[in-house]
Each structure stands twice: as structure tokens, then as C-alpha cells.
Short mmCIF file of C-alpha atoms and ligand atoms in Angstrom, two decimals:
data_model
loop_
_atom_site.label_atom_id
_atom_site.label_comp_id
_atom_site.label_asym_id
_atom_site.label_seq_id
_atom_site.Cartn_x
_atom_site.Cartn_y
_atom_site.Cartn_z
CA UNK A 1 -20.55 21.94 -9.45
CA UNK A 2 -19.53 18.63 -9.18
CA UNK A 3 -16.36 18.20 -6.99
CA UNK A 4 -12.88 17.25 -8.46
CA UNK A 5 -12.09 13.78 -7.73
CA UNK A 6 -8.85 12.35 -6.91
CA UNK A 7 -7.73 9.00 -5.63
CA UNK A 8 -4.97 8.67 -2.99
CA UNK A 9 -4.22 4.76 -2.82
CA UNK A 10 -2.95 3.15 -6.01
CA UNK A 11 -0.50 0.23 -6.69
CA UNK A 12 1.31 -0.22 -10.32
CA UNK A 13 3.67 -2.78 -11.82
CA UNK A 14 6.36 -1.40 -9.38
CA UNK A 15 4.92 -3.51 -6.64
CA UNK A 16 1.87 -5.87 -7.46
CA UNK A 17 -0.27 -3.83 -9.57
CA UNK A 18 -0.97 -4.47 -13.25
CA UNK A 19 -1.09 -0.88 -14.85
CA UNK A 20 2.88 0.67 -14.98
CA UNK A 21 2.57 4.00 -13.50
CA UNK A 22 2.18 5.82 -17.11
CA UNK A 23 -0.79 3.37 -17.85
CA UNK A 24 -2.29 4.27 -14.69
CA UNK A 25 -1.53 7.75 -14.72
CA UNK A 26 -3.64 7.64 -18.58
CA UNK A 27 -6.24 5.76 -16.91
CA UNK A 28 -6.88 8.78 -14.23
CA UNK A 29 -6.67 11.14 -16.91
CA UNK A 30 -9.21 9.36 -19.16
CA UNK A 31 -11.53 9.07 -15.87
CA UNK A 32 -11.69 12.64 -15.11
CA UNK A 33 -9.14 12.44 -11.88
CA UNK A 34 -7.45 15.44 -10.89
CA UNK A 35 -4.93 13.79 -8.68
CA UNK A 36 -3.69 10.07 -7.88
CA UNK A 37 -1.05 9.24 -5.53
CA UNK A 38 1.18 6.37 -6.42
CA UNK A 39 1.33 4.09 -3.05
CA UNK A 40 3.39 0.96 -4.13
CA UNK A 41 3.99 -1.58 -1.28
CA UNK A 42 7.59 -0.82 0.23
CA UNK A 43 8.83 1.20 -2.95
CA UNK A 44 8.83 4.83 -4.42
CA UNK A 45 10.34 3.71 -7.86
CA UNK A 46 7.23 4.27 -10.07
CA UNK A 47 7.09 7.87 -9.25
CA UNK A 48 9.29 9.36 -11.61
CA UNK A 49 7.66 7.52 -14.60
CA UNK A 50 4.06 8.39 -13.67
CA UNK A 51 5.15 12.14 -13.10
CA UNK A 52 6.58 12.19 -16.57
CA UNK A 53 3.22 10.41 -18.16
CA UNK A 54 1.27 13.28 -16.17
CA UNK A 55 2.85 16.17 -18.23
CA UNK A 56 0.12 17.65 -20.14
CA UNK A 57 -2.53 15.73 -19.09
CA UNK A 58 -3.96 17.66 -15.99
CA UNK A 59 -3.44 15.07 -13.62
CA UNK A 60 -1.40 15.83 -10.39
CA UNK A 61 0.62 12.92 -9.25
CA UNK A 62 1.73 12.85 -5.60
CA UNK A 63 4.74 10.88 -4.23
CA UNK A 64 3.52 7.91 -1.93
CA UNK A 65 4.18 4.64 -0.92
CA UNK A 66 2.39 2.11 1.77
CA UNK A 67 4.74 0.30 4.18
CA UNK A 68 3.39 -3.20 5.43
CA UNK A 69 4.28 -3.44 9.29
CA UNK A 70 3.11 -5.39 12.07
CA UNK A 71 1.47 -4.16 15.56
CA UNK A 72 -0.97 -6.96 16.53
CA UNK A 73 -1.54 -8.23 13.21
CA UNK A 74 -0.67 -6.86 9.71
CA UNK A 75 -0.87 -3.00 9.96
CA UNK A 76 -0.27 -0.58 6.51
CA UNK A 77 1.10 3.07 6.64
CA UNK A 78 0.81 5.18 3.82
CA UNK A 79 3.35 8.19 3.32
CA UNK A 80 2.45 11.18 1.19
CA UNK A 81 4.79 13.91 -0.20
CA UNK A 82 8.17 11.89 0.78
CA UNK A 83 11.17 13.17 -0.71
CA UNK A 84 11.87 10.23 -2.92
CA UNK A 85 15.77 10.92 -2.74
CA UNK A 86 16.01 10.87 0.84
CA UNK A 87 18.90 8.79 2.00
CA UNK A 88 17.37 7.18 5.04
CA UNK A 89 14.23 6.10 3.72
CA UNK A 90 15.78 4.41 0.71
CA UNK A 91 17.99 2.52 3.18
CA UNK A 92 15.09 1.31 4.96
CA UNK A 93 13.47 0.49 1.46
CA UNK A 94 16.50 -1.40 0.53
CA UNK A 95 16.25 -3.25 3.90
CA UNK A 96 12.81 -4.35 3.09
CA UNK A 97 13.49 -5.98 -0.42
CA UNK A 98 16.36 -7.97 0.60
CA UNK A 99 14.35 -9.11 3.69
CA UNK A 100 12.19 -10.12 0.65
CA UNK A 101 14.32 -11.19 -1.08
CA UNK A 102 15.43 -13.96 1.70
CA UNK A 103 11.68 -14.74 2.16
CA UNK A 104 11.29 -15.52 -1.52
CA UNK A 105 14.24 -17.43 -1.81
CA UNK A 106 12.52 -20.02 1.18
CA UNK A 107 9.06 -20.21 -1.18
CA UNK A 108 10.90 -20.75 -4.47
CA UNK A 109 12.84 -23.63 -2.68
CA UNK A 110 9.53 -24.98 -1.74
CA UNK A 111 8.09 -24.87 -5.38
CA UNK A 112 11.37 -26.34 -6.85
CA UNK A 113 10.97 -29.67 -4.27
CA UNK A 114 7.71 -29.85 -5.70
CA UNK A 115 9.17 -29.80 -9.35
CA UNK A 116 8.11 -26.04 -10.05
CA UNK A 117 11.25 -24.18 -11.40
CA UNK A 118 11.07 -20.80 -10.50
CA UNK A 119 13.40 -18.48 -11.93
CA UNK A 120 13.73 -15.68 -9.62
CA UNK A 121 16.20 -13.10 -11.32
CA UNK A 122 13.92 -13.62 -14.19
CA UNK A 123 10.96 -12.69 -11.82
CA UNK A 124 12.82 -9.62 -10.81
CA UNK A 125 13.01 -8.62 -14.10
CA UNK A 126 9.43 -9.24 -14.99
CA UNK A 127 8.00 -7.81 -12.03
CA UNK A 128 10.48 -5.26 -10.51
CA UNK A 129 12.42 -5.23 -7.43
CA UNK A 130 9.61 -5.82 -4.87
CA UNK A 131 8.57 -9.26 -5.35
CA UNK A 132 5.67 -10.62 -3.48
CA UNK A 133 3.27 -13.28 -3.08
CA UNK A 134 1.35 -11.93 -5.69
CA UNK A 135 3.82 -12.46 -8.20
CA UNK A 136 4.06 -16.22 -7.12
CA UNK A 137 0.71 -16.50 -7.22
CA UNK A 138 0.78 -15.16 -11.00
CA UNK A 139 3.42 -18.42 -11.65
CA UNK A 140 0.95 -20.54 -10.06
CA UNK A 141 -1.60 -19.45 -12.34
CA UNK A 142 0.57 -20.04 -15.20
CA UNK A 143 1.49 -23.20 -14.38
CA UNK A 144 -2.11 -24.13 -14.43
CA UNK A 145 -2.34 -24.94 -10.74
CA UNK A 146 -4.72 -22.18 -9.46
CA UNK A 147 -7.60 -20.26 -11.95
CA UNK A 148 -6.39 -16.64 -10.61
CA UNK A 149 -4.49 -15.17 -8.05
CA UNK A 150 -7.02 -15.21 -5.36
CA UNK A 151 -7.24 -18.99 -5.68
CA UNK A 152 -3.68 -19.43 -5.70
CA UNK A 153 -3.22 -17.59 -2.69
CA UNK A 154 -6.30 -20.04 -1.06
CA UNK A 155 -4.81 -22.92 -2.17
CA UNK A 156 -0.76 -22.25 -1.70
CA UNK A 157 -0.04 -18.87 -0.44
CA UNK A 158 -2.04 -18.04 2.93
CA UNK A 159 -1.21 -18.53 6.27
CA UNK A 160 -0.71 -22.52 6.59
CA UNK A 161 -0.65 -23.30 3.06
CA UNK A 162 2.22 -25.29 1.50
CA UNK A 163 4.32 -22.51 0.16
CA UNK A 164 3.60 -19.54 2.85
CA UNK A 165 6.47 -18.19 4.67
CA UNK A 166 6.24 -15.61 6.67
CA UNK A 167 8.29 -12.15 6.43
CA UNK A 168 9.96 -10.02 8.89
CA UNK A 169 8.47 -6.22 8.82
CA UNK A 170 10.00 -3.12 9.50
CA UNK A 171 8.98 -1.85 12.91
CA UNK A 172 5.50 0.50 12.87
CA UNK A 173 6.97 3.11 14.84
CA UNK A 174 9.98 3.12 12.21
CA UNK A 175 7.86 3.04 9.56
CA UNK A 176 5.64 5.93 10.77
CA UNK A 177 9.29 7.92 11.77
CA UNK A 178 10.86 7.02 8.43
CA UNK A 179 7.96 8.56 6.66
CA UNK A 180 7.93 11.86 8.88
CA UNK A 181 11.67 11.77 8.69
CA UNK A 182 11.97 11.87 4.91
CA UNK A 183 9.84 15.08 4.66
CA UNK A 184 6.39 12.81 4.36
CA UNK A 185 3.06 12.70 6.23
CA UNK A 186 2.62 9.53 7.47
CA UNK A 187 -0.97 7.77 7.73
CA UNK A 188 -2.70 5.09 8.96
CA UNK A 189 -4.17 2.65 6.00
CA UNK A 190 -7.47 1.03 5.33
CA UNK A 191 -8.20 0.75 9.31
CA UNK A 192 -11.35 -1.75 9.21
CA UNK A 193 -8.62 -4.14 7.56
CA UNK A 194 -7.47 -5.10 10.76
CA UNK A 195 -9.88 -6.26 12.74
CA UNK A 196 -9.79 -4.40 15.71
CA UNK A 197 -12.48 -3.02 18.55
CA UNK A 198 -12.87 0.62 19.24
CA UNK A 199 -10.21 0.16 22.28
CA UNK A 200 -7.63 -1.52 20.19
CA UNK A 201 -7.99 0.92 17.28
CA UNK A 202 -7.71 3.92 19.21
CA UNK A 203 -4.57 2.06 21.24
CA UNK A 204 -2.94 1.63 17.35
CA UNK A 205 -3.85 5.01 16.42
CA UNK A 206 -2.31 6.97 19.69
CA UNK A 207 0.43 4.66 19.61
CA UNK A 208 1.51 5.49 15.85
CA UNK A 209 0.63 9.19 17.02
CA UNK A 210 3.57 9.09 19.33
CA UNK A 211 6.15 8.25 16.15
CA UNK A 212 4.51 10.71 14.12
CA UNK A 213 1.11 9.86 12.42
CA UNK A 214 -0.58 12.88 10.76
CA UNK A 215 -3.83 11.02 9.12
CA UNK A 216 -6.36 8.35 8.96
CA UNK A 217 -7.39 6.64 5.58
CA UNK A 218 -11.36 7.39 6.13
CA UNK A 219 -12.83 6.84 2.38
CA UNK A 220 -11.44 3.13 1.31
CA UNK A 221 -13.37 0.80 -1.24
CA UNK A 222 -16.17 -1.09 0.10
CA UNK A 223 -16.54 1.37 3.47
CA UNK A 224 -19.88 2.00 3.86
CA UNK A 225 -20.73 6.02 4.73
CA UNK A 226 -21.16 5.30 8.36
CA UNK A 227 -17.95 3.58 8.77
CA UNK A 228 -16.11 6.66 6.92
CA UNK A 229 -17.98 8.98 8.98
CA UNK A 230 -16.69 6.98 12.19
CA UNK A 231 -13.39 6.99 11.10
CA UNK A 232 -13.54 10.71 10.34
CA UNK A 233 -14.89 11.75 13.94
CA UNK A 234 -12.00 9.79 15.27
CA UNK A 235 -9.77 11.83 12.86
CA UNK A 236 -11.07 15.05 13.99
CA UNK A 237 -10.94 14.13 17.45
CA UNK A 238 -7.30 13.17 17.27
CA UNK A 239 -6.55 16.01 15.39
CA UNK A 240 -5.56 13.90 12.13
CA UNK A 241 -5.68 14.40 8.27
CA UNK A 242 -8.70 12.84 6.40
CA UNK A 243 -7.76 10.77 3.11
CA UNK A 244 -9.13 8.73 0.83
CA UNK A 245 -8.16 5.92 -1.99
CA UNK A 246 -9.46 2.94 -3.64
CA UNK A 247 -6.29 0.57 -3.26
CA UNK A 248 -6.38 -0.31 -7.34
CA UNK A 249 -4.38 -2.91 -8.44
CA UNK A 250 -5.75 -3.62 -11.89
CA UNK A 251 -6.41 -7.22 -12.74
CA UNK A 252 -4.51 -8.33 -9.58
CA UNK A 253 -7.69 -6.97 -7.88
CA UNK A 254 -10.26 -6.97 -10.59
CA UNK A 255 -13.26 -5.66 -8.22
CA UNK A 256 -11.51 -2.54 -7.37
CA UNK A 257 -11.74 0.20 -10.00
CA UNK A 258 -9.38 3.71 -10.06
CA UNK A 259 -11.34 6.61 -8.12
CA UNK A 260 -14.42 4.69 -7.90
CA UNK A 261 -13.18 1.71 -5.68
CA UNK A 262 -16.10 -1.02 -5.54
CA UNK A 263 -18.79 1.64 -7.43
CA UNK A 264 -19.84 4.56 -5.05
CA UNK A 265 -15.80 5.86 -3.82
CA UNK A 266 -15.78 9.32 -4.26
CA UNK A 267 -12.71 11.20 -2.56
CA UNK A 268 -12.54 15.07 -2.84
CA UNK A 269 -9.85 17.31 -3.93
CA UNK A 270 -10.11 18.86 -0.48
CA UNK A 271 -8.51 15.94 1.06
CA UNK A 272 -5.35 16.72 -0.92
CA UNK A 273 -5.78 20.26 -0.02
CA UNK A 274 -5.54 19.09 3.60
CA UNK A 275 -2.29 17.17 2.99
CA UNK A 276 -1.03 20.40 1.11
CA UNK A 277 -1.69 22.62 3.90
CA UNK A 278 0.27 20.22 6.18
CA UNK A 279 2.84 19.96 4.06
CA UNK A 280 3.06 23.98 4.20
CA UNK A 281 3.13 24.21 7.80
CA UNK A 282 6.10 21.89 8.13
CA UNK A 283 8.10 23.60 5.72
CA UNK A 284 7.19 27.11 7.43
CA UNK A 285 8.63 25.40 10.81
CA UNK A 286 11.93 24.25 9.36
P1 AMP B 321 3.89 -10.23 1.07
O1 AMP B 321 4.00 -8.89 1.19
O2 AMP B 321 4.61 -10.30 -0.45
O3 AMP B 321 3.51 -11.57 1.51
O4 AMP B 321 2.20 -10.49 -0.22
C1 AMP B 321 1.34 -9.47 0.62
C2 AMP B 321 0.00 -8.96 -0.54
O5 AMP B 321 -0.49 -9.81 -1.21
C3 AMP B 321 -0.97 -7.77 0.12
O6 AMP B 321 -0.32 -6.69 -0.27
C4 AMP B 321 -2.15 -8.37 -0.98
O7 AMP B 321 -2.02 -7.33 -1.59
C5 AMP B 321 -2.04 -9.73 -1.15
N1 AMP B 321 -2.84 -10.69 -0.76
C6 AMP B 321 -2.80 -11.20 0.26
N2 AMP B 321 -3.90 -12.03 0.54
C7 AMP B 321 -4.44 -12.30 -0.56
C8 AMP B 321 -5.39 -12.79 -1.17
N3 AMP B 321 -6.00 -13.50 -0.36
N4 AMP B 321 -5.88 -12.98 -2.36
C9 AMP B 321 -5.11 -11.75 -3.32
N5 AMP B 321 -3.96 -11.34 -3.03
C10 AMP B 321 -3.76 -11.38 -1.58
FE1 FE B 322 -1.27 -5.11 -2.69
FE1 FE B 323 -2.65 -2.10 2.45
ZN1 ZN B 324 -2.52 -0.91 -0.59
#
């Protein structure tokens, strides 16, 4: 029998994806996925809408998020089954939004200097609370200054370009901790994205484990079977859970499809069962 398939890494319009949470669930249902985790950048506010949309579809929706942090370079931490009403988590997330607003104001000022008026409160209405460079990229495309989002990044928004402004990140230890504290399972996202060699990757994993890391994203869009196998070995060596997902963003990353990623991703439902067992163990300990 064909394994039931899931996707544990997706973005919606609540952060920088192009599908609303309801549209994403509808797509998951159309594709026959059994479960999707909503893992927007730095926010959990898309979950209620996704949950409602999932009623009577047979698609299971998992509350999640993806926090951007820094280790030596960018590192992303996924969190699953966080309590979306946890005050400590909500307060960290509102700090992140506040910090983004400060950075975005600097981008807006630079664009204005160049004669490109940006209505920031209009951006918030249009794009939601978590406004990031991908949204500025869309405006630049609309201004006719770039052909698409990727081109806008390359010309204007990457480090070293005219509208790049650095952000301050929540620390990696706090990111892992706050996910665990709010009842969730912290997972290291897409480990090959960080260009670390093996000793560095191990150091990162061990450091995160000291703060409560419980899993590694081993299946991911574009990762070869060999790469996934290597990560699964690491997970097993460290006693960590294995997760997987596409990092679907809709038209913001058009080469990535929900569920199957760049074509050959297949995340089995069994990985979600692992997360659920972990949740049950935690509630028994309480
Ligand atoms: P921010 O956190 O607002 O600085 O924006 C970071 C987000 O921009 C990441 O999560 C990526 O999804 C997206 N991003 C970064 N670099 C690029 C790029 N070269 N092309 C398209 N999207 C990018
Ligand atoms: Fe993104
Ligand atoms: Fe990521
Ligand atoms: Zn992501």
C-alpha cells in the first residue's frame, strides 16, 4: 500500500508564502496529503484559519513555526505542536515583529530617498504582521525594477545591495528553548543550507541539544537520498527525531511544490507519528 504522505514545512500568506492558510489546506486536500504543518516564519497566527479549513477534508493540520536565528550564519529552527496561546512564546514573537518593523523602516527610508514611496502600514494590511524582504521584493517587481522576486533580491535586497539592512535575531538558544517551553518540539531545519562541514554541523546539533533540540529535518526539497540518509544517521546517533517537508512558499518559490518539493520528495506519515509519540511522552512526564 502507498504510504500516506505529509508535508511538515510550509509557508502561507501569514509570512512570505502566496497561499492563504485555507488555500494551502485546500491544495493539500486536492493532492491527497494526510497532514500538513503550517510553519510560517516567526508567527503562529495562520494556524486557526488552516485548522478551520481542514474540517471535513481529512487533512490533519499541525501547529508550527520556523524561527530565524544566527549561529555562525543563518540557522532556522522549526517548532511543532507549540501551544499557540502560550504567552512567553507570543511575547518573543511580538519582539521579533517589532524588530522587523525597525529594520523595515530603514529599508523604507532608503527606498524613499530613491523616490520610491512605500506605505508601510499599507504593507502590513496587505501582507500581514510579519513583513520581510520578500514583500519589499514584490513591491520592487511592481515598480518595474525587477522581473521577479529572485531578481529583486539579487539587485536590491541581498547583503551588499542598496536596500539590504541587517536584522537582529532571537538567539538560537532562546529560539530552541521557547519552542520547548511552549509545549512544542524544536527541530533543526534544512541542515545543508548552512554550508557547514561535518564537525561544524555536529557542534551546531550538540549546542542546540543542550537547549532542548529534539529533531532534525532530514527530508527536504532538493536533498538527495544520500543526503537524507546521512542526516538520518546523525539523527539516530543523537537520539533525535526525523522530520521532513518541502518548504513550500507558493509563487514566492515557484520551483517548490507542496508535498513533493522539487519533484521527488515523499514524507511518510510515520514521521508525524514520531512527533506525536514525543508529545505523549512529554505530557506523561508532567
Ligand atoms: P528577512 O527575514 O525579511 O530578511 O527575509 C528573509 C527571507 O527572504 C528568507 O526566509 C527567504 O525566504 C527569502 N530570501 C532570502 N534570499 C532570497 C533570494 N535570493 N531570493 C528569494 N528569496 C530570498
Ligand atoms: Fe521564506
Ligand atoms: Fe528556512
Ligand atoms: Zn521555511
